[in-house]
Short mmCIF file of N, CA and C in Angstrom, two decimals:
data_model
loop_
_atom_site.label_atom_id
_atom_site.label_comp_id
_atom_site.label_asym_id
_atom_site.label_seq_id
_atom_site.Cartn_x
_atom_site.Cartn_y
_atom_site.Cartn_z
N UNK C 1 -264.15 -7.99 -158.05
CA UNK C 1 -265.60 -8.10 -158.12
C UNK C 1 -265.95 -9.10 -159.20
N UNK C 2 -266.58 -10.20 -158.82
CA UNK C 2 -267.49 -11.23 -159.64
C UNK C 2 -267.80 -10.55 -160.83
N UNK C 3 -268.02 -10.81 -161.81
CA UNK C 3 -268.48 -10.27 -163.08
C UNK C 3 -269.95 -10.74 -163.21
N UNK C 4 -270.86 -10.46 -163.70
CA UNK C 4 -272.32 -10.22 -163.68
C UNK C 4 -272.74 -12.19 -164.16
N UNK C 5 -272.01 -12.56 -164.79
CA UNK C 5 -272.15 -14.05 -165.27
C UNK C 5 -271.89 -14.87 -164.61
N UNK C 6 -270.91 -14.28 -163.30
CA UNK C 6 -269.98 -15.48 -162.01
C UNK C 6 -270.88 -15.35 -160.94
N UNK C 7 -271.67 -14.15 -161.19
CA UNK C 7 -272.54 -13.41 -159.73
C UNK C 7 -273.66 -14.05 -159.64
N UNK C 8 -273.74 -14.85 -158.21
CA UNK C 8 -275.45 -15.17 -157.19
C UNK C 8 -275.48 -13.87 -156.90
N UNK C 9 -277.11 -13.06 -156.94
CA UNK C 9 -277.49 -12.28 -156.67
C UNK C 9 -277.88 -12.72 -154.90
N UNK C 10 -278.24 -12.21 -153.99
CA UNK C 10 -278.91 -12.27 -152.96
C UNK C 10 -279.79 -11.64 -152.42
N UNK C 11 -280.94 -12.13 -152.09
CA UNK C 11 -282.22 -10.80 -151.59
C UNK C 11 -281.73 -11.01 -150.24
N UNK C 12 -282.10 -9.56 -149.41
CA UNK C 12 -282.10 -9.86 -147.67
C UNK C 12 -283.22 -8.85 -147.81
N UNK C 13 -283.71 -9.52 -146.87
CA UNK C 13 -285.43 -8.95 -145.75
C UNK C 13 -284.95 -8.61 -144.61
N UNK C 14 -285.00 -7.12 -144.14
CA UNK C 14 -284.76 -6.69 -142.88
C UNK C 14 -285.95 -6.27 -142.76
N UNK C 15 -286.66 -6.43 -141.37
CA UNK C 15 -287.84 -6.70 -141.00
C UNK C 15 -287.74 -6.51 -139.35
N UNK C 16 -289.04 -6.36 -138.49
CA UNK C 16 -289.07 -6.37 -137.13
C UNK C 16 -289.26 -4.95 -137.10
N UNK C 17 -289.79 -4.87 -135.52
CA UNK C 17 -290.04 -3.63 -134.95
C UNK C 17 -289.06 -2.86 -134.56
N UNK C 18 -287.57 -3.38 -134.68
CA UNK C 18 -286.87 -2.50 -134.03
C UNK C 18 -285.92 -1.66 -134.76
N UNK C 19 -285.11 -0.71 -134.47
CA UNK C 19 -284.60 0.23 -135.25
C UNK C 19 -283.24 -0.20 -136.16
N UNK C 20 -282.89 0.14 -137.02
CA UNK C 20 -282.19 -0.06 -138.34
C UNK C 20 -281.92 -0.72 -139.30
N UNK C 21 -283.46 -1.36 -139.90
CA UNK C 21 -283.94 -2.00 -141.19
C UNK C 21 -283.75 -1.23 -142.37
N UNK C 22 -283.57 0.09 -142.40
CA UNK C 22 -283.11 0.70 -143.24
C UNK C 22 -281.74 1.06 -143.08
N UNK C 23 -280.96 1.61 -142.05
CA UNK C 23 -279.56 1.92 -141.86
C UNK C 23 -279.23 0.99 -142.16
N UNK C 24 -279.76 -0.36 -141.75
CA UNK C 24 -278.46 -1.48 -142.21
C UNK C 24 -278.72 -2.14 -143.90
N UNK C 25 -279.80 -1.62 -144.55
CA UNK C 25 -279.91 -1.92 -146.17
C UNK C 25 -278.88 -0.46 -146.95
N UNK C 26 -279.07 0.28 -145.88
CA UNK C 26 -278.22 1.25 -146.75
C UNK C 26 -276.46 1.36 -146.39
N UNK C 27 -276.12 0.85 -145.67
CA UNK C 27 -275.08 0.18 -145.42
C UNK C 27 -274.43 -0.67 -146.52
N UNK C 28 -275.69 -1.65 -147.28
CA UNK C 28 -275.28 -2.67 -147.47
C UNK C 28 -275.05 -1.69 -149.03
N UNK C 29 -276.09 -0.64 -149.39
CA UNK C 29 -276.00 -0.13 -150.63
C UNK C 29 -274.38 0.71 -150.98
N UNK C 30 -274.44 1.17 -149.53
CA UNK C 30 -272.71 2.08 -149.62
C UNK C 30 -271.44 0.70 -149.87
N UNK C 31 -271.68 -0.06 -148.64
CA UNK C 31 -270.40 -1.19 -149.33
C UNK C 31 -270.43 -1.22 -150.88
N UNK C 32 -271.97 -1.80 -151.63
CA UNK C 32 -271.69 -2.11 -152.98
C UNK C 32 -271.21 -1.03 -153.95
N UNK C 33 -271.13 0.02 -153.42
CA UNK C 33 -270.91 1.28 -154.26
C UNK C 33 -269.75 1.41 -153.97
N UNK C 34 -268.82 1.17 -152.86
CA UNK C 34 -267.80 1.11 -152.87
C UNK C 34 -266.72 0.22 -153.69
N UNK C 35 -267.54 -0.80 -154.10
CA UNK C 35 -267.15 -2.03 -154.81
C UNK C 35 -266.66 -1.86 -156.60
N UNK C 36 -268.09 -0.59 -156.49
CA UNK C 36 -267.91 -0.04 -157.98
C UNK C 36 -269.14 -0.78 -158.42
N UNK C 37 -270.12 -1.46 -157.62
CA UNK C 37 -271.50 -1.63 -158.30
C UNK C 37 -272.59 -0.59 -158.38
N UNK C 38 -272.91 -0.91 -159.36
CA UNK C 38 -274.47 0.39 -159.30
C UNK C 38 -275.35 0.08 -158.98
N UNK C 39 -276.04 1.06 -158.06
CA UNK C 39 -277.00 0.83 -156.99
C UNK C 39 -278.41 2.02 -157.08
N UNK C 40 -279.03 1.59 -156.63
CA UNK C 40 -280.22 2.18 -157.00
C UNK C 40 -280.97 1.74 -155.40
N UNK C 41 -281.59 3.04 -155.06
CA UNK C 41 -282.14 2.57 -153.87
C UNK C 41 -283.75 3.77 -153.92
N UNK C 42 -285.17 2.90 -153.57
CA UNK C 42 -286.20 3.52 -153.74
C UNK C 42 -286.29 3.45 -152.79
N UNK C 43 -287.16 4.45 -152.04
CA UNK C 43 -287.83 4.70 -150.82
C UNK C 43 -289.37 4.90 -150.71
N UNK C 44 -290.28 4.16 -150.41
CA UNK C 44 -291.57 4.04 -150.34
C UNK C 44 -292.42 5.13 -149.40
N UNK C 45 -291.72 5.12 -148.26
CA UNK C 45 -292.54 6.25 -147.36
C UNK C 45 -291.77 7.17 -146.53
N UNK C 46 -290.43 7.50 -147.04
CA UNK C 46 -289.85 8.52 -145.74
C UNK C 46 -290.05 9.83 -146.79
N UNK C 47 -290.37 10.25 -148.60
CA UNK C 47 -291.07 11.17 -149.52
C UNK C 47 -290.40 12.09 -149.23
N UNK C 48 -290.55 13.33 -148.53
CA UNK C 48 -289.61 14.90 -148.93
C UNK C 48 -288.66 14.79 -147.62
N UNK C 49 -289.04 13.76 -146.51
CA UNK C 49 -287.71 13.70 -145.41
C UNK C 49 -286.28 14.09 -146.07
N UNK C 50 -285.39 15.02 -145.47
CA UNK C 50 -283.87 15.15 -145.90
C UNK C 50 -283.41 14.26 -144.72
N UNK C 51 -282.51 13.39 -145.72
CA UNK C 51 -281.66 12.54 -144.64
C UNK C 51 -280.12 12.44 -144.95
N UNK C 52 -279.46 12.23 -143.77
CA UNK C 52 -277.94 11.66 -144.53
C UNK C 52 -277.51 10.74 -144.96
N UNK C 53 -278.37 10.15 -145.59
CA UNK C 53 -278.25 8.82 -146.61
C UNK C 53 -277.99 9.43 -147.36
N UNK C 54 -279.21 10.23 -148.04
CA UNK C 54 -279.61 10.62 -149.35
C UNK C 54 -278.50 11.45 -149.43
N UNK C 55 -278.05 12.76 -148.56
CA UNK C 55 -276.84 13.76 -148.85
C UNK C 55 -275.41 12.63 -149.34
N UNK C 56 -275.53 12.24 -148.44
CA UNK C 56 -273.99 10.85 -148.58
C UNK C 56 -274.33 10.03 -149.91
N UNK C 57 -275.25 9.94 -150.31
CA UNK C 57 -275.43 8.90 -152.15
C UNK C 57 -275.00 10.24 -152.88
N UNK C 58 -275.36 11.34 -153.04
CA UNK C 58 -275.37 12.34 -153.98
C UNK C 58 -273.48 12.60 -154.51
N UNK C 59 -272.92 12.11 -153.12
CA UNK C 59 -271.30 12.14 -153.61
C UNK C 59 -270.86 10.60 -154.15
N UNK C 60 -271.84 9.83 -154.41
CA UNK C 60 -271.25 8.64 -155.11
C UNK C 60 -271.92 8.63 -156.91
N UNK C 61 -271.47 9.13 -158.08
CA UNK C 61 -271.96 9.01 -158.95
C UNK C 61 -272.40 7.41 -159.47
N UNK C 62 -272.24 6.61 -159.15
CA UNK C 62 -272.80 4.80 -158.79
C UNK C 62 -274.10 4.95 -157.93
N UNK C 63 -274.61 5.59 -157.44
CA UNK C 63 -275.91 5.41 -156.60
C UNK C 63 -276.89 6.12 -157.12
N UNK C 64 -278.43 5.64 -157.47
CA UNK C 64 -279.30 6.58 -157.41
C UNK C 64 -280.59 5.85 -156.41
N UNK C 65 -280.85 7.86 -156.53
CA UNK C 65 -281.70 7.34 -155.12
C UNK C 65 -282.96 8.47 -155.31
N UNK C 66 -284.52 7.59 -155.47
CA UNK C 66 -285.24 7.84 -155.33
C UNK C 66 -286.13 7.76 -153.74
N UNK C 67 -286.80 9.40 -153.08
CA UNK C 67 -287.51 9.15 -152.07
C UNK C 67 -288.91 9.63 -152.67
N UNK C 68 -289.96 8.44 -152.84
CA UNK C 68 -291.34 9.10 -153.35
C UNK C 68 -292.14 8.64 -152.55
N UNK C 69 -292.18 8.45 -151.26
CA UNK C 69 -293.27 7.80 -150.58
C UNK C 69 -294.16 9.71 -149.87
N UNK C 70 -295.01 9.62 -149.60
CA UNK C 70 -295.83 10.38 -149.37
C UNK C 70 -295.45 11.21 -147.66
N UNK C 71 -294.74 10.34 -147.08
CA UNK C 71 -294.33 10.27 -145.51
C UNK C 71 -294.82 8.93 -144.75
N UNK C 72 -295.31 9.25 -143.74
CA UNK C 72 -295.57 8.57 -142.60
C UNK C 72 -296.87 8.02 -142.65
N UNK C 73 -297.42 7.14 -143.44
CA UNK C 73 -299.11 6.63 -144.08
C UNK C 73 -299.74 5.85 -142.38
N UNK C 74 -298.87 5.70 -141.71
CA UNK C 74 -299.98 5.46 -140.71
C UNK C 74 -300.40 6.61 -140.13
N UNK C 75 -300.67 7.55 -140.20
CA UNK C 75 -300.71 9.14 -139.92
C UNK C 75 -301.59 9.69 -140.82
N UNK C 76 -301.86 8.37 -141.55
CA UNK C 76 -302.55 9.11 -143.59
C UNK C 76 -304.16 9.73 -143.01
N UNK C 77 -304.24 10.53 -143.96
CA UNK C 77 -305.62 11.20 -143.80
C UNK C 77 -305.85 10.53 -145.23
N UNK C 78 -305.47 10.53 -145.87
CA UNK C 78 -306.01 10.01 -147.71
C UNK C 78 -305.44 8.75 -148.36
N UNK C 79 -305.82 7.57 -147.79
CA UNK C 79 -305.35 6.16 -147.52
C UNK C 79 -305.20 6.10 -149.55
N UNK C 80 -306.26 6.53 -150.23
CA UNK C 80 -306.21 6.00 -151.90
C UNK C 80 -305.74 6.71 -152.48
N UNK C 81 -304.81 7.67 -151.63
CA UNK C 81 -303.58 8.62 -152.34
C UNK C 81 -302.41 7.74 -151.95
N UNK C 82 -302.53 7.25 -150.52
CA UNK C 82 -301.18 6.26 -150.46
C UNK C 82 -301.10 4.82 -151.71
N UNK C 83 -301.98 4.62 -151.55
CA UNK C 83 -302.10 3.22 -152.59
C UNK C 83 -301.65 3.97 -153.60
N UNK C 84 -302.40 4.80 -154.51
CA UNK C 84 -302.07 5.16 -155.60
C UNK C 84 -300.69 5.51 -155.82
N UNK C 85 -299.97 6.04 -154.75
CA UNK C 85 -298.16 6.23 -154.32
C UNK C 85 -297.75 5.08 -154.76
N UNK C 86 -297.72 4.28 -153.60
CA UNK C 86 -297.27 3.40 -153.79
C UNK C 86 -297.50 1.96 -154.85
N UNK C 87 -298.49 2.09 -155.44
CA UNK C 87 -298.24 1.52 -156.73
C UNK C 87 -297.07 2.24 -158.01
N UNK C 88 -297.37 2.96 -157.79
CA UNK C 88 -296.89 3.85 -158.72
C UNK C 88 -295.39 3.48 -158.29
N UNK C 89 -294.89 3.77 -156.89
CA UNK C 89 -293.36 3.03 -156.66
C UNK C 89 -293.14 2.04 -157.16
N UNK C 90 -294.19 0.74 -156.82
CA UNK C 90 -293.92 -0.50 -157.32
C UNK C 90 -293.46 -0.88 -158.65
N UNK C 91 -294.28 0.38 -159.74
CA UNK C 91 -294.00 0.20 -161.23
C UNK C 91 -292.51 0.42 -161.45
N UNK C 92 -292.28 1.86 -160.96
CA UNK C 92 -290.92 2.28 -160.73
C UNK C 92 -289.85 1.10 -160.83
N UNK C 93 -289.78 0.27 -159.42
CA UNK C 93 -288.93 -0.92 -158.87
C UNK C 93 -288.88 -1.41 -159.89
N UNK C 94 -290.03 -2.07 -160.53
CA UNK C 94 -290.11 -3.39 -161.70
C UNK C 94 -289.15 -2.82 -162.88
N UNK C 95 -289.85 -1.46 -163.27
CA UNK C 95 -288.99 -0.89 -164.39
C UNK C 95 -287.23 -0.95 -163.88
N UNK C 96 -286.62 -0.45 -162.85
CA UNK C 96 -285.02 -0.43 -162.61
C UNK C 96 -284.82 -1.81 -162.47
N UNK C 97 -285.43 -3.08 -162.27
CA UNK C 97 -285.21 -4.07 -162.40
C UNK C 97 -285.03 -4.97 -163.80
N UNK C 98 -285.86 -4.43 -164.89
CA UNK C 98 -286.18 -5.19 -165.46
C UNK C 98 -285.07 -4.07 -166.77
N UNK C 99 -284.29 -2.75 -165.89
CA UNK C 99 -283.41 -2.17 -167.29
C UNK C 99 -282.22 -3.06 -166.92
N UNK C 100 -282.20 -3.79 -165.84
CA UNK C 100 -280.65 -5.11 -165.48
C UNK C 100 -279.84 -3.97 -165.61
N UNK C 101 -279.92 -2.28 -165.27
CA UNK C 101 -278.66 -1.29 -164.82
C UNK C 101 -278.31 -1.47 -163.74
N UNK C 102 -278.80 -2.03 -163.13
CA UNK C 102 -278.19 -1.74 -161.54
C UNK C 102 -277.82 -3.58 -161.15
N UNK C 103 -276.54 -3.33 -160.14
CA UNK C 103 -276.82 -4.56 -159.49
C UNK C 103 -277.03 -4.68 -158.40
N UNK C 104 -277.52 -3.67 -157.53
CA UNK C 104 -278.13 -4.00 -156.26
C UNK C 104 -279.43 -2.94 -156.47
N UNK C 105 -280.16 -3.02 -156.02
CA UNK C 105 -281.53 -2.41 -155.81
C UNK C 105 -281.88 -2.64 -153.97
N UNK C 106 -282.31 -1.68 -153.36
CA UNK C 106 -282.90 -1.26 -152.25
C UNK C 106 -284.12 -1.00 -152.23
N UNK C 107 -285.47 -1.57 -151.67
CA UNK C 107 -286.45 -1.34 -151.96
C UNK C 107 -286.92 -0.99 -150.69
N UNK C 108 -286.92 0.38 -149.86
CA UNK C 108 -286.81 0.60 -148.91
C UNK C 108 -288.18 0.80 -148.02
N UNK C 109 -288.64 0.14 -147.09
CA UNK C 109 -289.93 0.15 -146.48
C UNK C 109 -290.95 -0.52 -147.43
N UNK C 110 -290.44 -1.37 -148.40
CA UNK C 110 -291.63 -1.86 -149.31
C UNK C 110 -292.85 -2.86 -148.19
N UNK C 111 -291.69 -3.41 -146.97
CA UNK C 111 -292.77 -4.54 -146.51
C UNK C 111 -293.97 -3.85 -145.33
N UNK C 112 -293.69 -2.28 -145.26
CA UNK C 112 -295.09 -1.99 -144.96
C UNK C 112 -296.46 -1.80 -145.88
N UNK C 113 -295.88 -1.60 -146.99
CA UNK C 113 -296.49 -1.53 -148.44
C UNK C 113 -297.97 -2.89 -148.45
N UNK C 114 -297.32 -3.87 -148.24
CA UNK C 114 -297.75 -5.58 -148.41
C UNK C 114 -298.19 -5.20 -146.78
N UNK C 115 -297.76 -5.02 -145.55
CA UNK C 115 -298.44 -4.91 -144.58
C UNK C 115 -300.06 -4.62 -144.60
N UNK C 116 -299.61 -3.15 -145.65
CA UNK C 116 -301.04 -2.49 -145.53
C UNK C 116 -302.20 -3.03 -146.30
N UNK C 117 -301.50 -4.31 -147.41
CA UNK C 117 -302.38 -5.00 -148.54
C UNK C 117 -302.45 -3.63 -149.74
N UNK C 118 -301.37 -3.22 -149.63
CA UNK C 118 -301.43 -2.29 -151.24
C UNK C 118 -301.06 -2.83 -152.40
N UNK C 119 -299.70 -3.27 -151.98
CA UNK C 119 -298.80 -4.50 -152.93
C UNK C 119 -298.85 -5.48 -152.13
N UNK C 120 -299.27 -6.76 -152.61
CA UNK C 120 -299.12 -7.90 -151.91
C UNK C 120 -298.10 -8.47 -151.95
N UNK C 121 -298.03 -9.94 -150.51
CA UNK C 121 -296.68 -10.28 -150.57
C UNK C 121 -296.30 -11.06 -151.57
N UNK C 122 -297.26 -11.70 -152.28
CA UNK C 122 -297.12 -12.56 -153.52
C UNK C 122 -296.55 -12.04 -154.50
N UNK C 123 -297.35 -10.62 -154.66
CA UNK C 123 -296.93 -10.17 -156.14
C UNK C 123 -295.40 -10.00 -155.63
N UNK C 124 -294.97 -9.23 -154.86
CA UNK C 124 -293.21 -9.10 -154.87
C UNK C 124 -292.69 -10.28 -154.96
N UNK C 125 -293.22 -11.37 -154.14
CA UNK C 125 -292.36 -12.73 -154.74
C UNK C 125 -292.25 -13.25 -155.79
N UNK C 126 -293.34 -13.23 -156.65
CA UNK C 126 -293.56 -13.87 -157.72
C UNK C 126 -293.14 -12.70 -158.57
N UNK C 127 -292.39 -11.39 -158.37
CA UNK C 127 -291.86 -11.04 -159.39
C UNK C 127 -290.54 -10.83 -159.24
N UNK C 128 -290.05 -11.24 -157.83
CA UNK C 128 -288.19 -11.55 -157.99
C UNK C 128 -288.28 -13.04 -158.41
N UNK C 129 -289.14 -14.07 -157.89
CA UNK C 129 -288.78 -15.48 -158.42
C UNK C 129 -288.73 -15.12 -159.85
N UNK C 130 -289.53 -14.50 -160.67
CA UNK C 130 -289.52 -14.47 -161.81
C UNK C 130 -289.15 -13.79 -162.89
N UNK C 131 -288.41 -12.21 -162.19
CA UNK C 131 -288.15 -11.88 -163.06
C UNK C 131 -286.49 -10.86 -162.64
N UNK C 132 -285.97 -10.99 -161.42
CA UNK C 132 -284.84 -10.72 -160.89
C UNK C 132 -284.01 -11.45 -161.48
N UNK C 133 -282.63 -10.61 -162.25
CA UNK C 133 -281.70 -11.43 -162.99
C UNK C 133 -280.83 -12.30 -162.25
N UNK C 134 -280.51 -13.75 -162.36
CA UNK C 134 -279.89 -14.28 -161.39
C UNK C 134 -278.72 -13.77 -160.68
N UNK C 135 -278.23 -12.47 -161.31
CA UNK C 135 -277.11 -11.85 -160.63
C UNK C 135 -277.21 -10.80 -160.00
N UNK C 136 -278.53 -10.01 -159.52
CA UNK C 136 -278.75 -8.75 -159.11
C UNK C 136 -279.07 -9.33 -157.65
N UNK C 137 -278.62 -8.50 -157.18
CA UNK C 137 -278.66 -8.26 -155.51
C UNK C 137 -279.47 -7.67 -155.14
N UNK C 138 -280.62 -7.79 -154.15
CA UNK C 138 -281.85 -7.17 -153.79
C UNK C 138 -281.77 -7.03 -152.17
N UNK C 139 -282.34 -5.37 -151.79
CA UNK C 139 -282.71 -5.79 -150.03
C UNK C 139 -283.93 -4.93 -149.90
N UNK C 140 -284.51 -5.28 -149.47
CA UNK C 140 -286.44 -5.42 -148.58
C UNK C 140 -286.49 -4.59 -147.70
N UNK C 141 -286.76 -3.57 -147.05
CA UNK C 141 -287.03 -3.05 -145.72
C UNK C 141 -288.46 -2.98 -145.28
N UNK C 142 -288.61 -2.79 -143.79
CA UNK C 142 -289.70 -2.45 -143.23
C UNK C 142 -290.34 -3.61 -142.52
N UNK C 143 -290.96 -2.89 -141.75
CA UNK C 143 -291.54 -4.13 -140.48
C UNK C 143 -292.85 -4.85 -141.13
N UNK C 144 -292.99 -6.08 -140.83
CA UNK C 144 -293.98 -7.11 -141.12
C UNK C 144 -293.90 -7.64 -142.50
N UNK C 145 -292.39 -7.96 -142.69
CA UNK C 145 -292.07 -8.53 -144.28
C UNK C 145 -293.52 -9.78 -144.26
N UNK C 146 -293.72 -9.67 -145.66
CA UNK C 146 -294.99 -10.95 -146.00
C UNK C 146 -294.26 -12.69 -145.92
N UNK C 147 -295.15 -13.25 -145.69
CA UNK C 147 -294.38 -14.48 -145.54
C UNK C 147 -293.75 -14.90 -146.91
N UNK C 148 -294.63 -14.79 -147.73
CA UNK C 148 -294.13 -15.06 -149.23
C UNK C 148 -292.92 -14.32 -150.06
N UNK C 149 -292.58 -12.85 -148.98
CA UNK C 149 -291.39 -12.13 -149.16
C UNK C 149 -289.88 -13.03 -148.44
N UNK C 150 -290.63 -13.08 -147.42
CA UNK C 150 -289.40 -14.09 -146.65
C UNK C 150 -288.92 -15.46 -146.96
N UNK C 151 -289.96 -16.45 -147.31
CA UNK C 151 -289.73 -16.92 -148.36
C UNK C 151 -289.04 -16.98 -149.94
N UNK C 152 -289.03 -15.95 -150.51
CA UNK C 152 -287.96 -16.05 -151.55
C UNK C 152 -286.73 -15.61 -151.32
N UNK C 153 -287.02 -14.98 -150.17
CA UNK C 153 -285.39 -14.32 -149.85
C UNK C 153 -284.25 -15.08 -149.37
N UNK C 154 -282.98 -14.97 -149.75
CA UNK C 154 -282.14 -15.95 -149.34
C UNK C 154 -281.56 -15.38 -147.86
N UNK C 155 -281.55 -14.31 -147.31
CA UNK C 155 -281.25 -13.87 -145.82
C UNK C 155 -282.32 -12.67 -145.33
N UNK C 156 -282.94 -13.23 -144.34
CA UNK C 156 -283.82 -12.46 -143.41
C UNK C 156 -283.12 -11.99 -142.27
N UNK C 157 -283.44 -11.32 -141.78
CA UNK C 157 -282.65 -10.46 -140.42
C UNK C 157 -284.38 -10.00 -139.90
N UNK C 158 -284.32 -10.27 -138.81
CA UNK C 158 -285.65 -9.63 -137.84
C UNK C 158 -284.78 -8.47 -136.68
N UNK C 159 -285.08 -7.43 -136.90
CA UNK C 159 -284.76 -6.55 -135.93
C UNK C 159 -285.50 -6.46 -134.25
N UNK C 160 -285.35 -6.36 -133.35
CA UNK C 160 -285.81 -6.68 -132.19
C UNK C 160 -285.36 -5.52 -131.53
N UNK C 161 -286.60 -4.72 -131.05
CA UNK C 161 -286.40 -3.31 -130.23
C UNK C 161 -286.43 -4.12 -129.10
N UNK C 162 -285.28 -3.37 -128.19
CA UNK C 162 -285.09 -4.04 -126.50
C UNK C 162 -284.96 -2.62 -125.94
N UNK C 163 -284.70 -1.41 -126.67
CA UNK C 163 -284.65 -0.20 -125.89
C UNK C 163 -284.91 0.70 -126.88
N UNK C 164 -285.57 2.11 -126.84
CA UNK C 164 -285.26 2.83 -127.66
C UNK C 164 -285.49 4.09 -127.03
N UNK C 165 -284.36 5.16 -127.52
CA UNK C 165 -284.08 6.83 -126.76
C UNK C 165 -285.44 7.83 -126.71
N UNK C 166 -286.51 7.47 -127.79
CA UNK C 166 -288.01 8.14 -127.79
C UNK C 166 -289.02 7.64 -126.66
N UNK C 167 -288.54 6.11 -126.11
CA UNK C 167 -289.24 6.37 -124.85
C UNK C 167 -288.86 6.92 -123.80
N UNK C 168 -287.67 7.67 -124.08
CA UNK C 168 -287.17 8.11 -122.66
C UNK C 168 -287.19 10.16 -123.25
N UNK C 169 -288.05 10.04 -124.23
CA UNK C 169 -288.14 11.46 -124.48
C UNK C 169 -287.45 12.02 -124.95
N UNK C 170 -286.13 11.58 -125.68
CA UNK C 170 -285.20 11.78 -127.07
C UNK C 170 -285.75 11.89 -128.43
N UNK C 171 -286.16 13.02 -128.67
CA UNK C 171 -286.91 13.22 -130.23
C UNK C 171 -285.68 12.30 -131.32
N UNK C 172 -286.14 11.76 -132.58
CA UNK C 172 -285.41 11.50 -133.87
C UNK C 172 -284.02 12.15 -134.09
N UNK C 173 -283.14 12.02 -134.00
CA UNK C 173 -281.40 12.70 -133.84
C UNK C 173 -280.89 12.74 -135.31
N UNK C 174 -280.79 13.84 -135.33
CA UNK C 174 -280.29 14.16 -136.76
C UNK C 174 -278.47 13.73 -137.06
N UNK C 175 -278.52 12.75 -137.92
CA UNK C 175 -277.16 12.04 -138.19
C UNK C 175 -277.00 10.75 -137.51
N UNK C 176 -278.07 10.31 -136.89
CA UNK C 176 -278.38 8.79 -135.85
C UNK C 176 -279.75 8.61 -136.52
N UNK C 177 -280.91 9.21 -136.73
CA UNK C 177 -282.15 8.05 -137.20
C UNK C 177 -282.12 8.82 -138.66
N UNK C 178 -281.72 9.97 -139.08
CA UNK C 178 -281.82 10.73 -140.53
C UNK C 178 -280.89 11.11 -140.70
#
């Protein structure tokens, strides 16, 4: 493993309507933990969901993992309780960024965040252009990354739903979507 002084950090934006913008950022968080990097992964809106991410980080002492999003905000009955959430995440992010403990960070569903105009796409850019250590590794989730997110990022991935098991009346599968 690169040592923190040899290390390009890399942001990736997984983005699009279709399914595993998060499975595949948390993928990317288990490789680095396997590596022996410390990882830190926030979650913006999946909040008291139990998933097997979260059970599977709890056996890696290298991972932490915050879920504080409220749930499912397009569903919101109290839109200036979500903002107020999710600012409050955003502070969170800046702070694990700016202690340079971790070298990968997961910022999970942030780009519905900037979708909804809570956090804009600027401010996230203009605070990895400016204040992400050149060696920390960053990944983005959620559909309708901001252009100004995609833009600083050095790999975007657009996900593209061509089928999915809920239109055919397959509820959410426990150990496949959680």
């Amino acid at each position: 493993m690169k040592s923190r002084d040899k290390r390009q950090g890399i942001v990736l934006v997984h983005t699009g309507e279709g399914k595993g913008k998060s499975s595949s950022a948390f993928g990317v968080a288990f490789r680095a933990a396997g590596w022996g990097m410390k990882v830190c992964v926030i979650q913006f809106i999946k909040g008291k969901w139990k998933t097997g991410e979260e059970r599977a980080a709890k056996k890696f002492d290298n991972i932490e993992w915050h879920a504080l999003g409220d749930g499912f905000t397009w569903d919101t009955k109290n839109p200036e309780q979500d903002i107020k959430t999710s600012r409050g995440i955003w502070e969170l992010c800046k702070e694990k960024v700016r202690s340079h403990e971790f070298d990968l960070l997961v910022f999970d569903e942030i780009n519905y965040c900037s979708g909804y105009g809570w956090i804009t796409g600027e401010e996230i850019a203009a605070f990895i252009r400016e204040e992400k250590p050149k060696w920390m590794h960053m990944v983005l989730t959620g559909r309708g990354a901001a252009p100004e997110v995609i833009e600083v990022a050095d790999t975007v991935t657009e996900m593209k739903m061509i089928k999915h098991a809920y239109e055919s009346g397959i509820s959410a599968t426990q150990g496949i979507e959680f």
